[in-house]
Coordinates of C-alpha atoms and ligand atoms in Angstrom, one line a residue:
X1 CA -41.9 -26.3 -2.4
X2 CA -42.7 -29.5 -3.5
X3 CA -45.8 -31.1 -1.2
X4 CA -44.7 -35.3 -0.8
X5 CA -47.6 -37.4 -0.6
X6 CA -47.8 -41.5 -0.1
X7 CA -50.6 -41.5 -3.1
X8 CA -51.7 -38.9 -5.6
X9 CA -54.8 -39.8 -7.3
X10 CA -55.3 -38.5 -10.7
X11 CA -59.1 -37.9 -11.0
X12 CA -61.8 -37.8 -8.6
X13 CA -64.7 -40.3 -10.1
X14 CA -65.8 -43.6 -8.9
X15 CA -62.0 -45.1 -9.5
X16 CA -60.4 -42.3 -8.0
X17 CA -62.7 -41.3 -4.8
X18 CA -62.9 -45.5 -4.1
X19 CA -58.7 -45.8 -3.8
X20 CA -58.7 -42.7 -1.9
X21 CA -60.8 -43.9 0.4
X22 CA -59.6 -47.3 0.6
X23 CA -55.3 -45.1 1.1
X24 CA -57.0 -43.1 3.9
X25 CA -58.4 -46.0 5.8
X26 CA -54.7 -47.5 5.3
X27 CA -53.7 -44.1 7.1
X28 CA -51.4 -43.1 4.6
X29 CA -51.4 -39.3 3.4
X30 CA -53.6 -39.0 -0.1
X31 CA -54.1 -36.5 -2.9
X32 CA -56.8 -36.2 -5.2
X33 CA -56.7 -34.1 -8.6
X34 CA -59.4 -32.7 -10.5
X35 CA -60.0 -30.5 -13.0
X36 CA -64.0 -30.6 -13.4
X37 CA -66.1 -28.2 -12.7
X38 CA -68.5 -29.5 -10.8
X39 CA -67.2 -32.4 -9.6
X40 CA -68.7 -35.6 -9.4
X41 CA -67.1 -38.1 -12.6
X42 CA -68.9 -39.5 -15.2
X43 CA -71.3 -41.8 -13.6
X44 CA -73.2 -39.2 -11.2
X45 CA -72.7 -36.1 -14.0
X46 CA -73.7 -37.4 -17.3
X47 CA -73.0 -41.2 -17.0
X48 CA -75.6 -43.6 -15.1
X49 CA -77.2 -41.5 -13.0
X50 CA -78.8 -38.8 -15.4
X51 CA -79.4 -41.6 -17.9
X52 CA -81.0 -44.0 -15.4
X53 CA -83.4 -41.1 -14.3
X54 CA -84.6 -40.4 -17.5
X55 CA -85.0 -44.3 -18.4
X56 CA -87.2 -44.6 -15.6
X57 CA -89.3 -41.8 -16.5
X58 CA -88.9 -43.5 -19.6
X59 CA -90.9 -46.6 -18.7
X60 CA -93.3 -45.4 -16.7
X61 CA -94.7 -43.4 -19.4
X62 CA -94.5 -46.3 -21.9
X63 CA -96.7 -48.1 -19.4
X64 CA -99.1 -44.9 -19.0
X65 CA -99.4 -45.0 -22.9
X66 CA -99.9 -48.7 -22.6
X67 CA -102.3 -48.1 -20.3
X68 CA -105.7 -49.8 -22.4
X69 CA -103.5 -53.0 -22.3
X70 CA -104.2 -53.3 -18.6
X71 CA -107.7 -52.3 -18.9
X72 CA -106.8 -48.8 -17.8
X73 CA -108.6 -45.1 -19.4
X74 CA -105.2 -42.7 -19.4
X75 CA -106.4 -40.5 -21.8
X76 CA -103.4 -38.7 -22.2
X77 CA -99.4 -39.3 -21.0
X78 CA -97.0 -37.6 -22.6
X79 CA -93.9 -36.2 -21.6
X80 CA -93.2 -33.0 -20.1
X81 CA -89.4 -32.2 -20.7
X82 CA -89.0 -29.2 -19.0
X83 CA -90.7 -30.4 -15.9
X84 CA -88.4 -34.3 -16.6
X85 CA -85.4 -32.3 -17.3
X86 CA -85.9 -30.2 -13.7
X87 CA -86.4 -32.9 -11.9
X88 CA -83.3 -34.5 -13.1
X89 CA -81.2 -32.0 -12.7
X90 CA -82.2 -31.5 -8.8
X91 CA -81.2 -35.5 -8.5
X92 CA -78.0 -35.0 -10.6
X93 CA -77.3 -31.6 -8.4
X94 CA -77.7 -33.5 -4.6
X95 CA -76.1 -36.2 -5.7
X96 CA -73.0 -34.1 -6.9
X97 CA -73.1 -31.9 -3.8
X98 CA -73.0 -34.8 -2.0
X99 CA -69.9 -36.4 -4.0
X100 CA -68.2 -32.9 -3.7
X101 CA -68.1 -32.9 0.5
X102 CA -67.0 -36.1 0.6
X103 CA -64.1 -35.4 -2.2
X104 CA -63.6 -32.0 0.0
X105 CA -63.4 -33.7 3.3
X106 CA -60.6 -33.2 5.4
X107 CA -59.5 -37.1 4.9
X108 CA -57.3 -36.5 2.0
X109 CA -56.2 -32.7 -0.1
X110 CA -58.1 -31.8 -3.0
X111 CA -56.9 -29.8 -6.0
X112 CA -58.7 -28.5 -8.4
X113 CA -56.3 -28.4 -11.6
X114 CA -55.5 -30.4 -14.2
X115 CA -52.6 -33.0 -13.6
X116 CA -49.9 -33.9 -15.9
X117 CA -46.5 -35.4 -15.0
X118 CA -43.2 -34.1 -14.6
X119 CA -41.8 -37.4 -14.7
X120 CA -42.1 -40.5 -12.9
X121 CA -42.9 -38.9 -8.6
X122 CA -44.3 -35.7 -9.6
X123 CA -47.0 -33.9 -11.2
X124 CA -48.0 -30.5 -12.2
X125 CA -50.9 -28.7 -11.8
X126 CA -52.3 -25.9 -13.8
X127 CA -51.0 -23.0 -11.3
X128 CA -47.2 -24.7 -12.2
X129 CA -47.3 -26.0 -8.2
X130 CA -45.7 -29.4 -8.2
X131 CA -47.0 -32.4 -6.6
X132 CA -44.6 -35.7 -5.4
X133 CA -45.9 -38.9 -4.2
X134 CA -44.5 -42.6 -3.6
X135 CA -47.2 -43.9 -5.8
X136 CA -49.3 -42.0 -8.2
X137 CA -53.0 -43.6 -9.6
X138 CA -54.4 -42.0 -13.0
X139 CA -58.1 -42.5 -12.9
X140 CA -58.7 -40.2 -15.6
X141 CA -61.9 -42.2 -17.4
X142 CA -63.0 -41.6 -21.1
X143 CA -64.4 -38.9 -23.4
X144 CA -66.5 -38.9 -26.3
X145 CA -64.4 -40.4 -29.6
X146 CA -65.9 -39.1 -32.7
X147 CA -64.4 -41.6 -35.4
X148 CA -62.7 -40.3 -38.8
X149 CA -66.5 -40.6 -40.8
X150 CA -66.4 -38.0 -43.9
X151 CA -68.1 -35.1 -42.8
X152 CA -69.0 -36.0 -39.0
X153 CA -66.2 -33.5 -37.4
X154 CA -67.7 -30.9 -39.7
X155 CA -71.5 -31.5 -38.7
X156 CA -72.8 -30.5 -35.9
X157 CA -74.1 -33.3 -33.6
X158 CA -75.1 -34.0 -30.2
X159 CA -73.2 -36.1 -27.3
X160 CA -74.6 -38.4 -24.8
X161 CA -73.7 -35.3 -22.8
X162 CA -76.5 -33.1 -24.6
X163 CA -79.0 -35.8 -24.9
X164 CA -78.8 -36.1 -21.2
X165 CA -79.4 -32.5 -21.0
X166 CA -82.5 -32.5 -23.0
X167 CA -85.0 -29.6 -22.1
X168 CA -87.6 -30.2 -25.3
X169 CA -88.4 -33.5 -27.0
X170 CA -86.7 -33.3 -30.3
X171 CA -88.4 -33.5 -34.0
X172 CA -86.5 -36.1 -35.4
X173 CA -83.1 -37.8 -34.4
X174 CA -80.4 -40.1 -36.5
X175 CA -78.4 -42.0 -33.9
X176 CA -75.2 -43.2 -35.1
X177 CA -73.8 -46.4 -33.2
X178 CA -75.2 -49.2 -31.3
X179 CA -74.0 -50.0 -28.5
X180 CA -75.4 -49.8 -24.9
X181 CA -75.3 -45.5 -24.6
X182 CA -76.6 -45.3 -28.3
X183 CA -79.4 -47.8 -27.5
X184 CA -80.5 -46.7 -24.3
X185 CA -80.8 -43.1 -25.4
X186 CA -82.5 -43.9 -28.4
X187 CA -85.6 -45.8 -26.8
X188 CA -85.7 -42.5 -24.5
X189 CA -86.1 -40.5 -27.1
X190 CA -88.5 -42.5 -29.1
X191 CA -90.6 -42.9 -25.8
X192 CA -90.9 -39.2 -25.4
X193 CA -92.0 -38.5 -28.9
X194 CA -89.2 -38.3 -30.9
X195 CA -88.7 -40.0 -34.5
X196 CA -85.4 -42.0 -34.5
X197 CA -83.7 -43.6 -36.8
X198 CA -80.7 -46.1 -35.2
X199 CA -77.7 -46.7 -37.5
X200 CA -75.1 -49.6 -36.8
X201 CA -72.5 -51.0 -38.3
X202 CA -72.5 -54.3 -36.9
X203 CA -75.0 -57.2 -38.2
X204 CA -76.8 -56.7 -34.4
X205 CA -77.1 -54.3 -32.1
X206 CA -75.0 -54.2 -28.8
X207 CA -72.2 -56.3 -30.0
X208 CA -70.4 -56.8 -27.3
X209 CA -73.9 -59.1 -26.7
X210 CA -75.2 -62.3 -27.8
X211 CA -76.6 -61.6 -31.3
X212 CA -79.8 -63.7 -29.7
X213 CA -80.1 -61.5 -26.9
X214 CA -78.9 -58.6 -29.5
X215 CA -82.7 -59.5 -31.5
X216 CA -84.8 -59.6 -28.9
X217 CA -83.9 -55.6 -28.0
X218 CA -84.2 -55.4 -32.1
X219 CA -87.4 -56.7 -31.9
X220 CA -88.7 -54.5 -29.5
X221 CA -87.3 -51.4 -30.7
X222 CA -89.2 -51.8 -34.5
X223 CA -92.1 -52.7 -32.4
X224 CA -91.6 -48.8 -31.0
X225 CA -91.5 -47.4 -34.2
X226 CA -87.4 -46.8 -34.3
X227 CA -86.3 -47.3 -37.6
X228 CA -83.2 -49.6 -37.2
X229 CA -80.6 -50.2 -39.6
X230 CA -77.7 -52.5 -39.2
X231 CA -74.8 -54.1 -41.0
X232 CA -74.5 -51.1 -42.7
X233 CA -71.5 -48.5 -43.7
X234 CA -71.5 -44.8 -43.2
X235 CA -70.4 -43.1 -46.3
X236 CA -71.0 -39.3 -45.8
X237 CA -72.5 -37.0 -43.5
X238 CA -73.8 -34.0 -44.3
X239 CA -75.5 -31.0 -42.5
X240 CA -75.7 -28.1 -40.1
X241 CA -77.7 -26.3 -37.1
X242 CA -81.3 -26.9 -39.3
X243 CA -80.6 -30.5 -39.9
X244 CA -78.5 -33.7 -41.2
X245 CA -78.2 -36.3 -43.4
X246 CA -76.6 -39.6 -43.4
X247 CA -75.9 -41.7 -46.2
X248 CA -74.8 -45.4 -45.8
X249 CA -74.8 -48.4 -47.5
X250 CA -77.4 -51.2 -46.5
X251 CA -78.1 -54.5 -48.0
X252 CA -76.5 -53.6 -50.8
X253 CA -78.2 -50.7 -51.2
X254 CA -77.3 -46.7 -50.8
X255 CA -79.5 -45.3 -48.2
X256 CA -79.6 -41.4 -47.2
X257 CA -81.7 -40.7 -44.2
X258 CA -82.6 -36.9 -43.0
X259 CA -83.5 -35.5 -39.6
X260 CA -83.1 -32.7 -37.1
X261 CA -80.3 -33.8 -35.2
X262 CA -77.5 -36.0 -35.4
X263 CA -76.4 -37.8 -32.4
X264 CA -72.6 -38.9 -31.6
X265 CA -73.0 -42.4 -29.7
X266 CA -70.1 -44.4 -31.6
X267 CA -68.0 -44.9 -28.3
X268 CA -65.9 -43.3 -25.7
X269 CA -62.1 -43.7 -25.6
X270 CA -59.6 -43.9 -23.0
X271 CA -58.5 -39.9 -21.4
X272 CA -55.0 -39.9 -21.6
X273 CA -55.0 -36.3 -23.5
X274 CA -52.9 -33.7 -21.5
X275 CA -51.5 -36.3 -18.7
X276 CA -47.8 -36.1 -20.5
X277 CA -47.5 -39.9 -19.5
X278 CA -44.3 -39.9 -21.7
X279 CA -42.4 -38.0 -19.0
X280 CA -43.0 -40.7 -16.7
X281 CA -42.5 -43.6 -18.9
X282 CA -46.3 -45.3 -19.1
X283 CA -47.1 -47.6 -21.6
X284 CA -50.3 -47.3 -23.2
X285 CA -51.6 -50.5 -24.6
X286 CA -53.2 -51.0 -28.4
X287 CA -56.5 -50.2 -27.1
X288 CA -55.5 -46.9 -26.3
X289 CA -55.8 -47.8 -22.6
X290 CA -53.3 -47.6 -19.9
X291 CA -51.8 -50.9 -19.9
X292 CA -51.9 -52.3 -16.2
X293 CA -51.5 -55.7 -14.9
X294 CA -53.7 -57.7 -12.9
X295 CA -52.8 -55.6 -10.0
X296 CA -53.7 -52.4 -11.5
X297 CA -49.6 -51.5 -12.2
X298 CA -49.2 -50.0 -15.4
X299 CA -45.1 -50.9 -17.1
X300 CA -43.7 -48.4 -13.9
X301 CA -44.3 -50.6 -10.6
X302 CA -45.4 -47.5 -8.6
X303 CA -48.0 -46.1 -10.9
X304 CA -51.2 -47.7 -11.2
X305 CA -54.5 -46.6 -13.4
X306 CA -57.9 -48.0 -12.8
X307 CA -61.5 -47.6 -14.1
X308 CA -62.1 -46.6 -17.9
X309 CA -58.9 -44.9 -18.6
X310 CA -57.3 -48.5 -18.1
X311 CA -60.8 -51.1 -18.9
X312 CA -61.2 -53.7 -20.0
X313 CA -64.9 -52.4 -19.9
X314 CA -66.4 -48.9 -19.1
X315 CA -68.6 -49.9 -15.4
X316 CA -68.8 -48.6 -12.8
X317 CA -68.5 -51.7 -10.5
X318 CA -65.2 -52.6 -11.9
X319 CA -63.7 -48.9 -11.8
X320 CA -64.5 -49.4 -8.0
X321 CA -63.1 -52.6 -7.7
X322 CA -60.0 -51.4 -9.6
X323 CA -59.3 -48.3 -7.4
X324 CA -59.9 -50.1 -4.5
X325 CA -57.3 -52.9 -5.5
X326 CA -54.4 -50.3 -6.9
X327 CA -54.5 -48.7 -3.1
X328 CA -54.2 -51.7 -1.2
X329 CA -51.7 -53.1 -3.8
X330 CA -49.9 -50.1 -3.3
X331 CA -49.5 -50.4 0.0
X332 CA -48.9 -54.1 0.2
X333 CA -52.0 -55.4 1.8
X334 CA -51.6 -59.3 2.0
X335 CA -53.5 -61.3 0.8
X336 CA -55.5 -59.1 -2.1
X337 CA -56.8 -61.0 -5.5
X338 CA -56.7 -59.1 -9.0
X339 CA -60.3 -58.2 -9.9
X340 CA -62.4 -61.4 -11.1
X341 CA -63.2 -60.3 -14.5
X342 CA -65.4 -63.7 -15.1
X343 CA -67.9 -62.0 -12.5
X344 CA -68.3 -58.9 -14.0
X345 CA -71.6 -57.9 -14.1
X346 CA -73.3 -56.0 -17.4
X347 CA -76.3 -54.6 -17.6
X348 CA -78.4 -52.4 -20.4
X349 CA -81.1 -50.1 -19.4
X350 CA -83.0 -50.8 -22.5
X351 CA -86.9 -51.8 -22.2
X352 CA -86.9 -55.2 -22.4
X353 CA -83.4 -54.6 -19.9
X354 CA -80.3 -57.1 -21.1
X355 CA -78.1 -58.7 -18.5
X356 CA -75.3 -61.0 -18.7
X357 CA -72.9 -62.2 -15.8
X358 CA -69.9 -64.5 -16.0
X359 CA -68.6 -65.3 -19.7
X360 CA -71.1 -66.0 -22.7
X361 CA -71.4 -68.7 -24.7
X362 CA -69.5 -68.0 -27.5
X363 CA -66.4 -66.9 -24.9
X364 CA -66.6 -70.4 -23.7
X365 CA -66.9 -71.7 -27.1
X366 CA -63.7 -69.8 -28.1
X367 CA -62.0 -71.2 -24.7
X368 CA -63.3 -74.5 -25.4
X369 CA -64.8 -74.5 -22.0
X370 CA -67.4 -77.9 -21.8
X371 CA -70.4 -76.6 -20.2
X372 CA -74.0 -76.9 -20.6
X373 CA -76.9 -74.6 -21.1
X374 CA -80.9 -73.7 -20.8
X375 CA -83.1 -71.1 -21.3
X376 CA -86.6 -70.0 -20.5
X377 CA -88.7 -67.5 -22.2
X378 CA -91.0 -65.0 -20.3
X379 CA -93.7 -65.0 -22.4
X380 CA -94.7 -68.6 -21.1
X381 CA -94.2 -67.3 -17.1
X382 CA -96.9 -66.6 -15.3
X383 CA -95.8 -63.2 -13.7
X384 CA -94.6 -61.6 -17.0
X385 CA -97.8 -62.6 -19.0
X386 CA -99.7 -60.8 -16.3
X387 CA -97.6 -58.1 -16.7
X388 CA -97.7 -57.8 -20.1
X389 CA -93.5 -58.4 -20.2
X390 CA -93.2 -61.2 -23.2
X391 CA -90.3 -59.8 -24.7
X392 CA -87.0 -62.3 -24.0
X393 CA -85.3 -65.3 -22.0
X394 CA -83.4 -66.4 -19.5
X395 CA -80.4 -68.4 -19.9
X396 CA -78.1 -70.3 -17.6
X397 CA -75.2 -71.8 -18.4
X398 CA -73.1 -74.2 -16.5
X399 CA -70.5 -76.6 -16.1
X400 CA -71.5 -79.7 -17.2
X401 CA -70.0 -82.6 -14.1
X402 CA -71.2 -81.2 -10.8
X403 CA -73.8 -78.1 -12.5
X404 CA -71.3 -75.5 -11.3
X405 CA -72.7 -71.7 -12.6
X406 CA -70.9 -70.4 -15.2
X407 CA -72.5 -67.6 -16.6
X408 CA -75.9 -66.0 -17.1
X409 CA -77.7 -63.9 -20.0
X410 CA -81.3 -62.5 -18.9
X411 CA -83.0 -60.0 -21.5
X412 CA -86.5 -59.2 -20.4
X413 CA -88.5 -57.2 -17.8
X414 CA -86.2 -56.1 -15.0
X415 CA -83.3 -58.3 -16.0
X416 CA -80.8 -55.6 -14.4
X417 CA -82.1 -56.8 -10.8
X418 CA -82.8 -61.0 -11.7
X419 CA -79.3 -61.0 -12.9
X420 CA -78.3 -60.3 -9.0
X421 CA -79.9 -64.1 -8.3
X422 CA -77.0 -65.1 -9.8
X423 CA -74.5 -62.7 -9.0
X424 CA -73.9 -64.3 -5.6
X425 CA -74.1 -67.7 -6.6
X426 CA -71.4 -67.4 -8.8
X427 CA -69.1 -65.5 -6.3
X428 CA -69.6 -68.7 -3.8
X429 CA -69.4 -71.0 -6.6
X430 CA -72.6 -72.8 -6.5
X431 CA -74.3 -75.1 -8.5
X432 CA -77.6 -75.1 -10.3
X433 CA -78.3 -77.9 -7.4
X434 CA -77.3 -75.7 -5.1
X435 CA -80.2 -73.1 -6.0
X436 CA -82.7 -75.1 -6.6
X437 CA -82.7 -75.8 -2.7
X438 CA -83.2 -72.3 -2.4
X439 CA -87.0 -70.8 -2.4
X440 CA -88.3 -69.2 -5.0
X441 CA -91.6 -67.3 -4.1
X442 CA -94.5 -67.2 -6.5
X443 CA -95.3 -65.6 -8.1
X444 CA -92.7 -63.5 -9.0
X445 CA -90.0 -63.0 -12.2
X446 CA -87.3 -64.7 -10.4
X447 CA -89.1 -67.7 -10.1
X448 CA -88.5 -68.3 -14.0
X449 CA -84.8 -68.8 -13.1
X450 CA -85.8 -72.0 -11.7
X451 CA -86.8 -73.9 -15.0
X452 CA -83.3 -73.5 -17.1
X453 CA -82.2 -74.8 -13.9
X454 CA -84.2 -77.7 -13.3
X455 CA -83.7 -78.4 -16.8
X456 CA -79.5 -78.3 -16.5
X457 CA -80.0 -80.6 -13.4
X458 CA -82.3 -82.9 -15.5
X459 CA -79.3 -82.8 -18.1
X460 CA -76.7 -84.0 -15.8
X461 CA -79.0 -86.6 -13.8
X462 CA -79.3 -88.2 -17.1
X463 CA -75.6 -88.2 -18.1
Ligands
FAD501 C1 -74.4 -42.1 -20.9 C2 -73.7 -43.1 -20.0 C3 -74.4 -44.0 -19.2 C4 -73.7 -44.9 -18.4 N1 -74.4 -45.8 -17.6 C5 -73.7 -46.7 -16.9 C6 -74.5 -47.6 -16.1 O1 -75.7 -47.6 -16.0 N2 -73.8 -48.5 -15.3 C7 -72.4 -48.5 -15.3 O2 -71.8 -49.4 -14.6 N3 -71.7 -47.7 -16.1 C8 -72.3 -46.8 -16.9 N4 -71.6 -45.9 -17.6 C9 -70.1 -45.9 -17.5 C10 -69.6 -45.3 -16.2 O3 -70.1 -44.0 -16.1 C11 -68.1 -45.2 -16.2 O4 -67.6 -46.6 -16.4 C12 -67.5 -44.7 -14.9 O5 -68.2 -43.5 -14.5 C13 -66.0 -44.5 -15.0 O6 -65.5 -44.0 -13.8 P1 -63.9 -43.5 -13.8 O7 -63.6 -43.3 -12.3 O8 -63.1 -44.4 -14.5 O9 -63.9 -42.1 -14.6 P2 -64.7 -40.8 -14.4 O10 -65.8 -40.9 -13.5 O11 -64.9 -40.2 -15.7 O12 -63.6 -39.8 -13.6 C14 -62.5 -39.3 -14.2 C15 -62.2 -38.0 -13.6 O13 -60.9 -37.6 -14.0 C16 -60.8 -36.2 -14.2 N5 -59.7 -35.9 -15.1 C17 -59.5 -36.4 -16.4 N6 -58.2 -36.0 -16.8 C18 -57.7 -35.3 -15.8 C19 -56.4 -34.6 -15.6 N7 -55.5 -34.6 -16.5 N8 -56.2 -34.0 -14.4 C20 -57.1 -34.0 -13.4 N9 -58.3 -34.6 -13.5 C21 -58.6 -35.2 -14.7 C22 -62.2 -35.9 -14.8 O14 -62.5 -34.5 -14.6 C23 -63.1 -36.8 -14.1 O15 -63.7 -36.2 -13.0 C24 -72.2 -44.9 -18.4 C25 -71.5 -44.0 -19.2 C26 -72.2 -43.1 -20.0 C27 -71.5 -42.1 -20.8

């Protein structure tokens, strides 16, 4: 018999358990489908959570081995990964138990299978049981995309997934790609003791960046000792289980570099595999992501997707939002506003962190949005110079009549947390008048926010 549901969610990660939620509060009957074991999604199994733990340990043994900066006699810090990788899996493991109850409560019914559909209502699951719902939700998320590079399918390499799962510190590592998984991981390893050489296509790492605040992570990673090669092209890759090598062109020049492992960070890509969306008609878009509109809908009104599967960007905060919106859309809760994509937040782990909220400069450039801008550097604040945190800036952008806050770009000590001074601010719509009534205690990091402020209000005093 065929079980009729009001929604079936397709996935149980931070998309998928958020609608869910969000359905059952709006008392309607809900389904989730999952086929991992264990449960949990991305973020808490081998997405934020594993790689934030490590970062942290990360940092505070870079500050242990800076230790003579600050006048201090550490004699020795090193890293200890069997004890680092314990103590992440026990996180990792209470945070997935915890995710697991709540996905196994009695709220909604949960089935462990794979999902694919039938056609437009229903859904099969691995057991051949079929599955019929008013609206259906694919929250499905990404996997790892390894790119057509001669010779990378046939060498062994590691994921983001086994780098997470590191139990020694490795010899020597080539990371290929340069964006914000690739990055963090790469400073991780280097901080633990590994040699690491960082290979990227693009003329700056993190591309999806400012190539100013792209530099200043540059800088400091040649200041760790990571070898760092950009603009380049991959030409071959050669190896197996005793080590690698990559050629690429450089400069103009052919480059082959040789380590002990070779790891995988060129991207993720939207997980469709397996879902037969043919059979119910979904479009995917050129991305390879499931088209939606602003609602969430993909092309057939009552299916939605949400999260990575469907983007624009892989974060968690937006997958949340999304999943959230496609269940109250679905059930026609007035009043609702699509997801405000000019306040997404973005933040990278690195050491010094990057942060960016609202569009950057070159977006508005491109839009032809007026606006006005300023920016500080930390090492000429107070607080950072005392804590030995010079690398970086913090800009402010804004529109240029009344100061309105447009957008924000932090790299530097602790940016993933200053970046929330704005992240408010924006939502209300305030102007750089606006926080400069606010106080700003001293001394502190935040309190550098204040001078590209003062310095935008100066601007349009004088207009
Ligand atoms: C190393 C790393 C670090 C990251 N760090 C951050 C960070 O610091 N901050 C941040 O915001 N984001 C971070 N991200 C991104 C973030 O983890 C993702 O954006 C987020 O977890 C996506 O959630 P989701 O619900 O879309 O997908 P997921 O959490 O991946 O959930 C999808 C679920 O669908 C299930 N599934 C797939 N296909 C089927 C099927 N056919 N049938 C049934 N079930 C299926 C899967 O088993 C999975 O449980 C990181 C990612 C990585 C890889």
């Amino acid at each position: 018999m065929v079980k009729i549901y009001d929604l079936i969610i397709i996935g149980g990660g931070s998309a998928g358990f958020n609608a869910a939620r969000v359905a059952h509060d709006l008392g309607k009957r809900v389904a989730i489908v999952d086929g991992s074991r264990p449960l949990g999604g991305l973020c808490i199994l081998r997405g934020c959570m594993p790689s934030k733990t490590l970062l942290y340990m990360a940092d505070v043994l870079h500050l242990a081995q800076k230790g003579g900066t600050f006048g201090l006699k550490i004699p020795s810090a090193t890293a200890d990964m069997k004890a680092i990788h314990e103590r992440k899996k026990k996180i990792i493991a209470d945070f997935a138990d915890y995710r697991e109850k709540q996905l196994s409560s009695n709220k909604w019914d949960l089935y462990r299978s794979q999902a694919k559909f039938v056609n437009d209502h229903t859904l099969e699951l691995d057991n051949g049981k079929q599955l019929s719902a008013e609206h259906i939700l694919i929250a499905t998320g990404s996997r790892i995309a390894t790119p057509p590079i001669p010779g990378l399918a046939e060498t062994p390499f590691w994921t983001s997934d086994d780098v997470l799962d590191l139990d020694f510190i490795p010899k020597s590592v080539i990371v290929l790609g340069g964006g914000f998984v690739a990055c963090e991981l790469a400073q991780f390893l280097r901080r633990i003791g590994s040699r690491v050489i960082l290979i990227q296509r693009s003329p700056h790492i993190l591309r999806d960046h400012s190539p100013e605040a792209g530099a200043v992570v540059q800088q400091a990673f040649r200041d760790e000792g990571i070898e760092l090669y950009t603009d380049t092209k991959l030409e071959k890759i050669m190896g197996n289980e005793k080590g690698v090598s990559v050629r690429f062109a450089s400069s103009g020049k052919m480059i082959t570099k040789r380590a002990r492992h070779l790891f995988n960070a060129l991207g993720r890509e939207p997980d469709t595999t397996g879902l037969n969306l043919a059979a119910a008609g979904v479009k995917i878009s050129p991305t390879g992501r499931v088209a939606t509109n602003r609602f969430q809908q993909t092309n057939i009104p009552h299916i939605y997707a949400a999260g990575d599967v469907s983007g624009p960007y892989d974060i968690v905060h937006l997958a949340i939002a999304q999943g959230e919106l496609a269940a109250r859309h679905a059930f026609g809760v007035k009043g609702i506003k699509p997801v405000d994509n000019s306040l997404i937040l973005n933040v990278v782990f690195t050491d010094p962190q990057l942060a960016t909220i609202g569009p950057l400069e070159k977006q508005l450039r491109e839009k032809g949005t007026a606006y006005l801008s300023a920016s500080y550097p930390f090492n000429d604040h107070g607080k950072s110079i005392l804590m030995d945190a010079n690398y970086g800036y913090v800009k402010v952008l804004a529109e240029p009549k009344r100061g309105r806050i447009l957008g924000a770009e932090i790299v530097g000590k602790d940016a993933g947390e200053l970046i929330h001074c704005f992240s408010g601010p924006l939502a209300m719509r305030a102007t750089v008048f606006d926080l400069l009534r606010a106080p700003w205690y001293h001394p502190t990091l935040a309190e550098i926010i204040t001078y590209p402020l003062e310095e935008i209000a100066d601007q349009i005093k004088k207009r």
